[in-house]
Amino acid sequence: VPESVKEGRFANWLANARDWNISRNRYWGTPIPLWVSDDFEEVVAIGSVEELKEISGYKGDLSDIHRQHIDNITIPSKKGKGQLHRVKEVFDCWFESGSMPYAQQHYPFEKTDEFKDKFPAQFIAEGLDQTRGWFYTLMVLSTHLFDKPPFQNVIVNGLVLASDGKKMSKKLNNYPDPTLILNEFGADPLRLYLMTSPAVRAEPLRFKEEGVKELVSKVFLPWYNSYRFFFADLGILRKEYGIEFEFNPQQTIETTNIMDKWLLASTQSIIQFVRQEMDAYRLYTVTPRLVKFVDELTNWYIRFNRRRLKGENGLTDALHANQTLFEVLLTLSQLMSPFVPFMCETMYQNLKTCLPKTWRAGEDIRSVHFLPFPEAKNQYFDKDIERAVSRLQSVIDLGRFIRDKRTIPLKTPLKNIIVIHADLQYAKDIKLLESYIVEELNVRSITVTSDEEKYGVHYSVDPDYKILGQKLRSDLGKVRKALQNITPAEVKQFVDTRKLVVAGVTLEGDDLKVIRNLKSSATFESHSDKDVLVLLDVELDHTLISEGLAREVINRVQKLRKKAGLQVIDDVVYYYELTADPENELANVLRSQN
């Protein structure tokens, strides 16, 4: 693992294997147990200490069988050649490494049953450079002895290099002090940085301190803040409703909220995925998916459900939301514990205070590392909801892109967003979740339609000539010229059939990137992915601008609350004084948008 090393580097080395000189002319090492006559015509291979004592007649202690203790031992010749002496050579140290599965058990002299139970090993792990070293010598000796490999899986990691691509060197001092990295960022971010790096795909990693720092800001802090947000919400429930929260899985089963169902379904999917991939030892697919799940928890679920979690939609809805969030935070602490052991343990110890006394009765729950790895719960799976929310995310991402492109902040409301897609099910999915789109993109209304002509949608292609050049070779020139005259109708035909004949050459699949947009519009700005086209009404009037200013005022007040160290449950009185407002713009906003 990864498969490319097996089929490439290792397979090539085996196919062209050279003779292995297993002897070395050194003093220190494991002596080769061959006793020979002076003419090398008589050779005796010794298989144990007892055999050596019996054949040689040696009566001394042989608990240490290095050269200085056995080179003086001789064996009488059975062919009349005098005394046999041990050869001077010692084993290549890689022969010793390759003997590891047997030597560590002292097999075959003892622990025979234990050895048979553990051989071959379920997995071994080492660096890419061991393809021609340890991996190879293990394979050679095991094949000779047992006619099978000594391992079921080999986990290969790449080499960790300095940021300049050179080997880390004390002389060059081209790497950061590991102690300083641990003290500044902690062990968990460093572990996760390495486990999400190219090194787990057997590729070289250029170690950069900035990469660890980025992981802290993009993964660890949002994740930790979601955990803190949960406990802050419990304070609100305690203050507003007199509720002491206790986990009740029945309430997560009963929830009817789409986003609750999506988060619970996504959690089961990630559990299933992690188990499947870890069973196959593909660590390089697991950690990126877990990091993505943390992002979905923090930037999608919590962002969209803040009001529900705080109880603004009533106690029942708040309990469903918080029960859902608690279950996912608890499950995530278990899922991530092999990769982020310290932070997960800290979170678990606090989350555990919300568990009923009957939870996992009879089991040792003192530590998250004592718990069994999570099992997917079939009652939560819902592929339809996962599909719908995935489409919601696509639409929102496209809308955010348009706002960024036109430098219109999210605080400024816009009139309308138009989602164009030909699939009826796609339209149903978006309509099901349209309230989230309206709120997140801060638009007054949403239109879902398949009518491209009404909005003047234009089709064009963006060929990747580098890829096409490899495929078409000498035909590229005429295809390039013909593509300049391709019509929107022909592009639409390509979208429907995934085939298009251009200058006598058939283009298929991903040969062409299709672009859908508006030719020109003062009202709308468009953006699309491979699936859906989004139009955003970017015209601003006085009312929209005033609402945007009002949201900006709220944002400043919230920042002051944070600066003052206030908690969510703290009631405050705030005052304002306008020091400069020449056109009474802010004064009007504060009156009209109160």
Coordinates of C-alpha atoms in Angstrom, one line a residue:
V1 CA 0.0 0.0 0.0
P2 CA -0.2 2.1 -2.1
E3 CA -0.7 -0.3 -5.0
S4 CA 1.7 1.7 -7.2
V5 CA 4.7 0.6 -5.1
K6 CA 3.7 -3.1 -5.4
E7 CA 3.1 -3.1 -9.1
G8 CA 6.0 -0.6 -9.9
R9 CA 9.1 -0.2 -7.8
F10 CA 8.9 -3.5 -5.8
A11 CA 7.8 -5.7 -8.8
N12 CA 10.5 -4.2 -11.0
W13 CA 13.1 -5.0 -8.3
L14 CA 12.0 -8.6 -8.0
A15 CA 11.8 -9.1 -11.8
N16 CA 15.4 -7.9 -12.1
A17 CA 16.7 -9.3 -8.7
R18 CA 20.5 -9.4 -8.5
D19 CA 22.5 -12.0 -6.6
W20 CA 22.5 -11.2 -2.9
N21 CA 25.9 -11.4 -1.2
I22 CA 24.9 -12.3 2.3
S23 CA 28.4 -12.2 3.8
R24 CA 30.4 -9.3 5.1
N25 CA 34.1 -9.2 6.1
R26 CA 33.6 -7.5 9.5
Y27 CA 34.3 -8.3 13.1
W28 CA 31.0 -7.2 14.5
G29 CA 27.9 -9.0 13.3
T30 CA 26.2 -12.3 13.4
P31 CA 28.7 -15.0 12.5
I32 CA 27.8 -17.2 9.6
P33 CA 27.5 -20.7 11.2
L34 CA 29.6 -22.6 8.7
W35 CA 32.6 -24.7 9.8
V36 CA 34.9 -25.7 6.9
S37 CA 38.1 -27.6 6.3
D38 CA 41.1 -25.8 5.0
D39 CA 40.4 -26.9 1.4
F40 CA 36.7 -26.1 1.7
E41 CA 35.7 -29.6 0.6
E42 CA 34.1 -30.4 3.9
V43 CA 31.4 -27.9 5.1
V44 CA 29.2 -28.3 8.2
A45 CA 26.2 -26.0 8.7
I46 CA 25.3 -25.6 12.4
G47 CA 21.6 -25.2 13.2
S48 CA 21.7 -24.5 17.0
V49 CA 23.9 -23.9 20.0
E50 CA 23.2 -27.4 21.2
E51 CA 24.3 -28.9 17.9
L52 CA 27.5 -26.9 18.0
K53 CA 28.3 -28.1 21.6
E54 CA 27.5 -31.7 20.7
I55 CA 29.6 -31.9 17.5
S56 CA 32.5 -29.8 18.8
G57 CA 32.5 -31.2 22.4
Y58 CA 32.6 -27.6 23.7
K59 CA 31.5 -27.5 27.4
G60 CA 31.6 -23.7 28.1
D61 CA 28.8 -21.1 28.2
L62 CA 27.4 -20.0 24.8
S63 CA 24.7 -17.6 25.7
D64 CA 26.6 -15.1 23.6
I65 CA 27.4 -16.4 20.1
H66 CA 29.3 -13.4 18.6
R67 CA 32.7 -14.0 17.0
Q68 CA 34.9 -13.6 20.1
H69 CA 33.1 -16.5 21.8
I70 CA 32.8 -19.0 19.0
D71 CA 35.7 -18.4 16.5
N72 CA 38.0 -20.5 18.7
I73 CA 35.7 -23.5 18.7
T74 CA 36.6 -26.3 16.2
I75 CA 34.8 -29.4 14.9
P76 CA 36.6 -32.7 14.2
S77 CA 36.5 -33.6 10.6
K78 CA 34.6 -36.8 9.6
K79 CA 36.7 -37.0 6.4
G80 CA 40.1 -37.0 8.0
K81 CA 40.8 -33.4 7.3
G82 CA 41.8 -32.4 10.8
Q83 CA 39.8 -29.6 12.6
L84 CA 37.1 -27.6 10.9
H85 CA 37.1 -23.8 11.6
R86 CA 34.3 -21.3 11.2
V87 CA 34.5 -19.1 8.1
K88 CA 35.6 -15.6 8.9
E89 CA 32.6 -13.8 7.4
V90 CA 29.5 -12.5 9.2
F91 CA 26.0 -12.0 7.9
D92 CA 25.0 -8.9 6.1
C93 CA 22.9 -7.0 8.6
W94 CA 19.9 -7.1 6.2
F95 CA 20.0 -10.9 6.6
E96 CA 19.4 -10.3 10.3
S97 CA 16.6 -7.8 9.5
G98 CA 15.0 -10.3 7.1
S99 CA 15.1 -12.9 9.9
M100 CA 13.1 -10.7 12.2
P101 CA 9.8 -12.7 12.1
Y102 CA 11.6 -15.9 13.3
A103 CA 14.4 -14.4 15.5
Q104 CA 12.1 -12.3 17.7
Q105 CA 10.1 -15.5 18.6
H106 CA 13.3 -17.7 18.9
Y107 CA 11.6 -20.0 16.3
P108 CA 11.9 -22.9 15.8
F109 CA 13.5 -23.6 19.3
E110 CA 10.5 -22.3 21.2
K111 CA 7.1 -20.5 20.9
T112 CA 6.2 -22.6 17.9
D113 CA 2.5 -22.3 18.3
E114 CA 2.7 -18.6 18.9
F115 CA 4.8 -18.1 15.8
K116 CA 2.4 -20.0 13.6
D117 CA -0.5 -17.9 15.0
K118 CA 1.3 -14.6 14.1
F119 CA 2.9 -15.6 10.8
P120 CA 2.6 -14.1 8.3
A121 CA 2.2 -10.6 9.9
Q122 CA -1.0 -8.7 9.2
F123 CA 1.1 -5.7 8.2
I124 CA 4.5 -4.1 8.4
A125 CA 5.4 -0.4 7.8
E126 CA 8.5 1.3 6.7
G127 CA 9.9 3.9 4.2
L128 CA 10.0 3.7 0.5
D129 CA 13.8 3.2 0.6
Q130 CA 13.2 -0.3 2.1
T131 CA 11.8 -1.6 -1.2
R132 CA 15.3 -2.9 -1.9
G133 CA 16.2 -3.4 1.7
W134 CA 14.0 -4.8 4.5
F135 CA 10.9 -5.6 2.3
Y136 CA 13.1 -7.5 -0.1
T137 CA 15.2 -9.5 2.4
L138 CA 12.0 -10.4 4.4
M139 CA 10.5 -11.7 1.1
V140 CA 13.6 -13.7 0.1
L141 CA 14.1 -15.5 3.4
S142 CA 10.4 -16.2 3.9
T143 CA 10.1 -17.6 0.3
H144 CA 13.0 -19.9 0.9
L145 CA 11.8 -21.1 4.2
F146 CA 8.0 -21.3 3.8
D147 CA 7.3 -20.5 0.1
K148 CA 5.1 -17.6 1.0
P149 CA 5.5 -13.9 1.9
P150 CA 6.1 -13.0 5.6
F151 CA 3.4 -10.3 5.5
Q152 CA -0.1 -9.8 4.3
N153 CA 0.2 -6.0 3.8
V154 CA 3.1 -3.6 3.5
I155 CA 2.5 0.0 4.4
V156 CA 5.0 2.2 2.6
N157 CA 5.6 5.8 3.6
G158 CA 7.6 8.5 1.7
L159 CA 10.6 10.3 3.0
V160 CA 10.2 13.6 5.0
L161 CA 12.5 16.2 3.4
A162 CA 13.4 19.7 4.3
S163 CA 11.3 22.5 2.8
D164 CA 13.9 23.0 0.0
G165 CA 13.6 19.4 -1.1
K166 CA 16.9 18.3 0.3
K167 CA 17.5 15.7 3.0
M168 CA 17.2 17.0 6.5
S169 CA 20.7 17.6 7.8
K170 CA 22.2 18.7 11.1
K171 CA 25.1 20.2 9.2
L172 CA 22.8 22.3 6.9
N173 CA 20.4 23.0 9.8
N174 CA 17.6 23.0 7.2
Y175 CA 14.7 21.9 9.4
P176 CA 12.8 23.4 12.3
D177 CA 13.5 22.1 15.8
P178 CA 10.9 19.3 16.5
T179 CA 10.7 20.4 20.1
L180 CA 9.7 23.9 19.2
I181 CA 7.1 22.6 16.7
L182 CA 5.6 20.4 19.5
N183 CA 5.6 23.2 22.0
E184 CA 4.0 25.8 19.7
F185 CA 1.4 23.7 17.9
G186 CA 1.1 20.5 19.9
A187 CA 1.6 16.8 19.0
D188 CA -1.8 16.3 17.5
P189 CA -1.5 18.9 14.7
L190 CA 2.0 17.6 13.8
R191 CA 0.6 14.0 13.7
L192 CA -2.3 14.9 11.5
Y193 CA -0.1 17.1 9.2
L194 CA 2.1 14.1 8.6
M195 CA -0.9 11.7 8.1
T196 CA -2.6 14.0 5.6
S197 CA 0.7 14.6 3.7
P198 CA 2.1 12.9 0.5
A199 CA 4.3 10.8 2.8
V200 CA 1.4 8.4 3.5
R201 CA 1.1 7.8 -0.2
A202 CA 4.8 6.8 -0.4
E203 CA 5.7 10.2 -1.9
P204 CA 8.3 12.7 -0.5
L205 CA 7.0 15.4 1.8
R206 CA 8.7 18.8 2.0
F207 CA 8.1 19.6 5.6
K208 CA 6.9 23.1 6.2
E209 CA 6.1 24.6 9.6
E210 CA 3.4 26.7 7.8
G211 CA 1.6 23.5 6.9
V212 CA 1.2 22.6 10.6
K213 CA 0.1 26.1 11.4
E214 CA -2.5 26.1 8.6
L215 CA -3.9 22.8 9.9
V216 CA -4.4 24.3 13.3
S217 CA -6.3 27.3 11.9
K218 CA -8.4 25.4 9.3
V219 CA -9.2 22.1 11.2
F220 CA -8.3 22.2 14.9
L221 CA -9.7 25.6 15.9
P222 CA -13.0 25.3 14.0
W223 CA -13.4 21.8 15.5
Y224 CA -12.6 22.9 19.0
N225 CA -14.9 26.0 18.6
S226 CA -17.8 23.7 17.6
Y227 CA -17.2 21.7 20.7
R228 CA -17.1 25.0 22.8
F229 CA -20.2 26.2 21.0
F230 CA -22.1 23.1 22.0
F231 CA -21.4 23.7 25.7
A232 CA -22.2 27.4 25.4
D233 CA -25.6 26.4 23.9
L234 CA -26.2 24.1 26.9
G235 CA -25.7 27.2 29.1
I236 CA -28.5 28.9 27.2
L237 CA -30.9 25.9 27.6
R238 CA -30.1 25.9 31.3
K239 CA -30.8 29.7 31.6
E240 CA -33.8 30.0 29.4
Y241 CA -35.5 26.6 30.0
G242 CA -34.0 25.2 33.2
I243 CA -32.8 22.2 31.3
E244 CA -29.8 20.1 32.3
F245 CA -28.8 18.4 29.1
E246 CA -28.4 14.6 29.0
F247 CA -27.8 12.6 25.9
N248 CA -30.9 10.7 24.7
P249 CA -30.3 8.9 21.3
Q250 CA -34.1 8.5 20.9
Q251 CA -34.4 12.2 20.3
T252 CA -31.9 12.0 17.4
I253 CA -33.9 9.2 15.8
E254 CA -37.1 11.3 16.2
T255 CA -35.8 14.5 14.6
T256 CA -37.5 15.6 11.4
N257 CA -35.1 18.4 10.6
I258 CA -33.4 17.8 7.2
M259 CA -30.0 19.1 8.4
D260 CA -30.1 16.9 11.5
K261 CA -30.8 13.9 9.3
W262 CA -28.1 14.9 6.8
L263 CA -25.4 15.2 9.6
L264 CA -26.4 11.9 11.1
A265 CA -26.4 10.2 7.7
S266 CA -23.1 11.7 6.8
T267 CA -21.6 10.5 10.1
Q268 CA -22.6 6.9 9.3
S269 CA -21.2 7.2 5.8
I270 CA -17.8 8.4 7.2
I271 CA -17.8 5.6 9.8
Q272 CA -18.4 3.1 7.0
F273 CA -15.8 4.7 4.8
V274 CA -13.1 4.8 7.5
R275 CA -13.7 1.2 8.5
Q276 CA -13.5 0.1 4.9
E277 CA -10.3 2.0 4.1
M278 CA -8.5 1.2 7.3
D279 CA -9.3 -2.5 6.7
A280 CA -7.5 -2.1 3.4
Y281 CA -4.7 -0.1 5.2
R282 CA -5.3 3.0 3.0
L283 CA -4.5 5.7 5.5
Y284 CA -4.0 8.2 2.7
T285 CA -7.7 8.2 1.9
V286 CA -8.9 8.3 5.5
T287 CA -7.5 11.4 7.0
P288 CA -8.4 13.8 4.1
R289 CA -12.0 12.5 4.4
L290 CA -12.1 13.0 8.2
V291 CA -10.7 16.6 7.7
K292 CA -13.5 17.3 5.2
F293 CA -16.1 15.9 7.6
V294 CA -14.8 18.4 10.3
D295 CA -15.4 21.2 7.8
E296 CA -18.9 20.0 7.0
L297 CA -19.7 19.9 10.7
T298 CA -18.4 23.4 11.5
N299 CA -19.0 25.3 8.3
W300 CA -22.2 23.7 7.2
Y301 CA -24.2 22.1 10.0
I302 CA -23.4 24.5 12.8
R303 CA -23.3 27.6 10.6
F304 CA -26.8 26.7 9.3
N305 CA -28.3 25.7 12.6
R306 CA -27.0 28.3 15.1
R307 CA -30.4 29.7 15.9
R308 CA -31.9 26.2 16.4
L309 CA -29.1 25.2 18.7
K310 CA -29.6 28.3 20.8
G311 CA -33.3 27.6 21.2
E312 CA -34.7 30.4 19.0
N313 CA -37.1 27.9 17.4
G314 CA -38.4 26.5 20.6
L315 CA -37.2 23.9 23.2
T316 CA -38.1 20.7 21.3
D317 CA -36.3 21.8 18.2
A318 CA -33.3 22.9 20.2
L319 CA -33.1 19.6 22.0
H320 CA -33.2 17.7 18.7
A321 CA -30.4 19.9 17.3
N322 CA -28.2 19.6 20.4
Q323 CA -28.8 15.9 20.7
T324 CA -27.7 15.5 17.1
L325 CA -24.7 17.7 17.6
F326 CA -23.7 15.9 20.8
E327 CA -23.9 12.5 19.1
V328 CA -21.7 13.6 16.2
L329 CA -19.1 15.3 18.5
L330 CA -18.9 12.1 20.6
T331 CA -18.6 9.9 17.5
L332 CA -16.0 12.2 16.0
S333 CA -13.9 12.0 19.1
Q334 CA -13.9 8.2 18.7
L335 CA -13.3 8.3 15.0
M336 CA -10.4 10.8 15.2
S337 CA -8.8 9.3 18.4
P338 CA -6.3 7.1 16.6
F339 CA -5.1 10.2 14.6
V340 CA -5.6 13.0 17.2
P341 CA -5.3 11.2 20.5
F342 CA -4.8 14.1 23.0
M343 CA -7.5 16.5 21.7
C344 CA -10.0 13.7 21.4
E345 CA -9.4 12.6 24.9
T346 CA -9.9 16.1 26.2
M347 CA -13.1 16.5 24.4
Y348 CA -14.4 13.1 25.4
Q349 CA -13.8 13.7 29.1
N350 CA -16.1 16.8 29.0
L351 CA -18.6 15.2 26.6
K352 CA -18.8 12.2 28.9
T353 CA -20.4 14.4 31.6
C354 CA -23.6 14.6 29.4
L355 CA -23.9 10.8 29.1
P356 CA -26.5 8.9 31.1
K357 CA -25.2 6.5 33.7
T358 CA -26.6 3.6 31.7
W359 CA -24.5 4.4 28.7
R360 CA -22.3 1.3 27.7
A361 CA -23.1 -0.3 31.1
G362 CA -20.5 -2.8 32.1
E363 CA -17.8 -1.4 29.8
D364 CA -14.7 0.6 30.7
I365 CA -15.5 4.2 29.5
R366 CA -12.8 6.0 31.5
S367 CA -11.0 7.0 28.2
V368 CA -12.0 7.4 24.6
H369 CA -9.1 5.0 23.8
F370 CA -10.9 2.3 25.8
L371 CA -14.0 2.5 23.7
P372 CA -14.6 0.2 20.6
F373 CA -14.3 1.9 17.2
P374 CA -17.8 3.3 16.1
E375 CA -20.1 1.1 14.1
A376 CA -22.4 2.6 11.5
K377 CA -26.0 2.8 12.5
N378 CA -28.2 1.7 9.6
Q379 CA -31.3 3.6 10.8
Y380 CA -29.5 6.9 10.1
F381 CA -28.5 6.2 6.5
D382 CA -30.3 8.4 4.0
K383 CA -28.6 8.7 0.5
D384 CA -31.4 10.9 -0.7
I385 CA -30.8 13.6 1.9
E386 CA -27.0 13.3 1.4
R387 CA -27.5 13.9 -2.3
A388 CA -29.8 16.9 -1.7
V389 CA -27.5 18.6 0.7
S390 CA -24.5 18.0 -1.6
R391 CA -26.5 19.9 -4.3
L392 CA -27.3 22.6 -1.8
Q393 CA -23.6 23.0 -1.1
S394 CA -22.8 23.3 -4.8
V395 CA -25.4 26.0 -5.3
I396 CA -24.2 27.9 -2.2
D397 CA -20.5 27.6 -3.3
L398 CA -21.3 29.0 -6.7
G399 CA -23.3 31.9 -5.2
R400 CA -20.4 32.7 -2.8
F401 CA -18.1 32.7 -5.8
I402 CA -20.3 35.3 -7.6
R403 CA -20.4 37.5 -4.5
D404 CA -16.6 37.4 -4.2
K405 CA -16.2 38.1 -7.9
R406 CA -18.4 41.2 -7.7
T407 CA -17.1 42.1 -4.2
I408 CA -20.6 42.1 -2.7
P409 CA -20.3 41.1 1.0
L410 CA -22.7 38.5 2.4
K411 CA -24.1 41.1 4.8
T412 CA -25.6 43.0 1.8
P413 CA -28.9 41.3 0.7
L414 CA -29.7 40.6 -3.0
K415 CA -33.0 40.2 -4.7
N416 CA -32.9 36.8 -6.4
I417 CA -30.9 33.7 -7.2
I418 CA -31.8 31.5 -10.1
V419 CA -30.8 27.8 -10.2
I420 CA -30.9 26.2 -13.7
H421 CA -30.9 22.5 -14.1
A422 CA -32.7 20.1 -16.4
D423 CA -33.2 17.3 -13.9
L424 CA -36.6 17.4 -12.1
Q425 CA -35.1 15.6 -9.0
Y426 CA -32.4 18.2 -8.8
A427 CA -35.1 20.9 -8.7
K428 CA -37.0 19.0 -6.0
D429 CA -33.8 18.7 -3.9
I430 CA -33.1 22.4 -4.1
K431 CA -36.7 23.4 -3.3
L432 CA -36.6 21.1 -0.2
L433 CA -33.6 23.1 1.1
E434 CA -34.3 26.5 -0.4
S435 CA -34.7 28.3 3.0
Y436 CA -31.0 27.5 3.8
I437 CA -29.9 28.9 0.4
V438 CA -32.0 32.1 0.9
E439 CA -30.5 32.6 4.4
E440 CA -26.9 31.7 3.7
L441 CA -26.6 33.7 0.4
N442 CA -28.8 36.5 1.9
V443 CA -31.2 36.7 -1.0
R444 CA -34.9 37.6 -1.0
S445 CA -36.1 34.8 -3.2
I446 CA -35.0 31.7 -5.2
T447 CA -36.1 30.5 -8.6
V448 CA -35.4 26.9 -9.7
T449 CA -35.9 26.3 -13.4
S450 CA -34.8 24.2 -16.4
D451 CA -35.6 27.1 -18.9
E452 CA -32.2 28.2 -20.2
E453 CA -33.6 30.1 -23.2
K454 CA -35.6 32.5 -20.9
Y455 CA -32.3 33.7 -19.3
G456 CA -30.2 33.6 -22.5
V457 CA -27.8 30.9 -21.4
H458 CA -24.9 30.6 -23.8
Y459 CA -22.9 27.4 -24.4
S460 CA -19.2 27.3 -25.3
V461 CA -16.2 24.9 -24.8
D462 CA -12.8 25.3 -23.2
P463 CA -10.5 22.6 -24.7
D464 CA -7.5 21.4 -22.7
Y465 CA -5.1 21.3 -25.6
K466 CA -2.4 19.6 -23.6
I467 CA -4.6 16.6 -23.0
L468 CA -6.0 16.7 -26.5
G469 CA -2.5 16.9 -28.0
Q470 CA -1.5 13.6 -26.3
K471 CA -4.7 12.0 -27.7
L472 CA -5.0 13.5 -31.1
R473 CA -1.3 14.1 -32.0
S474 CA -1.2 15.0 -35.7
D475 CA -5.0 15.7 -35.8
L476 CA -4.8 18.4 -33.1
G477 CA -4.3 21.2 -35.6
K478 CA -7.4 20.7 -37.6
V479 CA -9.5 20.0 -34.5
R480 CA -8.2 23.2 -32.9
K481 CA -9.2 25.2 -36.0
A482 CA -12.7 23.6 -36.2
L483 CA -13.4 24.2 -32.5
Q484 CA -13.2 27.9 -33.1
N485 CA -16.3 27.7 -35.2
I486 CA -18.3 25.3 -33.0
T487 CA -21.9 26.4 -32.4
P488 CA -23.8 26.5 -29.0
A489 CA -26.2 23.9 -30.4
E490 CA -23.3 21.6 -31.1
V491 CA -22.0 22.1 -27.5
K492 CA -25.5 21.3 -26.2
Q493 CA -25.5 18.1 -28.3
F494 CA -22.1 17.2 -26.7
V495 CA -23.6 17.7 -23.2
D496 CA -26.5 15.4 -24.0
T497 CA -24.6 12.6 -25.8
R498 CA -21.0 13.1 -24.4
K499 CA -19.8 12.7 -28.0
L500 CA -19.0 15.3 -30.7
V501 CA -17.5 14.8 -34.2
V502 CA -15.1 17.7 -35.0
A503 CA -13.2 17.8 -38.3
G504 CA -13.8 14.1 -38.6
V505 CA -12.5 13.3 -35.2
T506 CA -14.7 12.0 -32.4
L507 CA -14.3 13.8 -29.0
E508 CA -15.8 12.1 -25.9
G509 CA -16.2 12.4 -22.2
D510 CA -13.7 14.8 -20.6
D511 CA -12.1 15.9 -23.9
L512 CA -13.9 19.2 -23.7
K513 CA -14.9 21.3 -20.7
V514 CA -18.3 22.8 -21.3
I515 CA -18.9 26.4 -20.1
R516 CA -22.4 27.7 -19.5
N517 CA -22.9 31.4 -18.8
L518 CA -24.6 34.6 -19.9
K519 CA -23.2 36.5 -22.9
S520 CA -23.8 39.9 -21.1
S521 CA -26.1 41.1 -18.5
A522 CA -26.3 44.2 -16.3
T523 CA -28.6 42.4 -13.9
F524 CA -27.2 38.9 -13.5
E525 CA -23.8 37.4 -12.8
S526 CA -23.4 33.7 -13.6
H527 CA -21.2 30.8 -12.5
S528 CA -21.5 27.0 -13.1
D529 CA -19.8 23.7 -12.3
K530 CA -20.1 20.5 -14.4
D531 CA -23.7 20.1 -13.2
V532 CA -25.6 23.3 -12.4
L533 CA -25.7 26.9 -13.5
V534 CA -26.4 29.7 -10.9
L535 CA -27.4 33.2 -11.8
L536 CA -27.4 35.9 -9.1
D537 CA -29.2 39.2 -9.4
V538 CA -26.4 41.7 -8.4
E539 CA -28.3 44.9 -8.9
L540 CA -28.4 46.9 -5.6
D541 CA -31.0 49.5 -4.6
H542 CA -31.2 51.8 -1.5
T543 CA -33.2 49.3 0.5
L544 CA -30.7 46.5 0.0
I545 CA -27.8 48.7 0.8
S546 CA -29.5 49.9 4.1
E547 CA -30.1 46.3 5.2
G548 CA -26.4 45.6 4.5
L549 CA -25.4 48.5 6.7
A550 CA -27.7 47.3 9.5
R551 CA -26.0 43.9 9.4
E552 CA -22.7 45.6 9.6
V553 CA -23.7 47.4 12.7
I554 CA -24.8 44.1 14.3
N555 CA -21.5 42.6 13.4
R556 CA -19.6 45.4 15.1
V557 CA -21.7 44.9 18.3
Q558 CA -21.0 41.2 18.3
K559 CA -17.2 41.9 18.0
L560 CA -17.4 44.2 21.0
R561 CA -19.2 41.5 23.0
K562 CA -16.4 39.1 22.1
K563 CA -13.7 41.7 22.9
A564 CA -15.3 42.3 26.3
G565 CA -15.2 38.6 27.1
L566 CA -19.0 38.3 27.3
Q567 CA -20.7 34.9 27.1
V568 CA -23.7 34.2 24.9
I569 CA -26.0 34.1 27.9
D570 CA -24.9 37.5 29.2
D571 CA -27.5 40.2 28.9
V572 CA -26.1 43.6 28.0
V573 CA -27.2 47.2 27.3
Y574 CA -25.4 49.0 24.5
Y575 CA -25.3 52.6 23.6
Y576 CA -24.2 54.4 20.4
E577 CA -23.1 57.8 19.4
L578 CA -22.7 58.9 15.8
T579 CA -19.4 60.9 15.5
A580 CA -19.6 61.3 11.8
D581 CA -22.6 60.7 9.5
P582 CA -22.8 63.6 7.0
E583 CA -25.8 62.2 5.0
N584 CA -27.6 60.7 8.0
E585 CA -27.2 57.3 6.3
L586 CA -26.3 55.4 9.5
A587 CA -29.0 57.3 11.5
N588 CA -31.6 56.3 9.0
V589 CA -30.5 52.7 9.1
L590 CA -30.6 52.5 12.9
R591 CA -34.1 53.9 12.9
S592 CA -35.6 52.0 9.9
Q593 CA -33.8 48.6 10.6
N594 CA -34.1 48.5 14.4

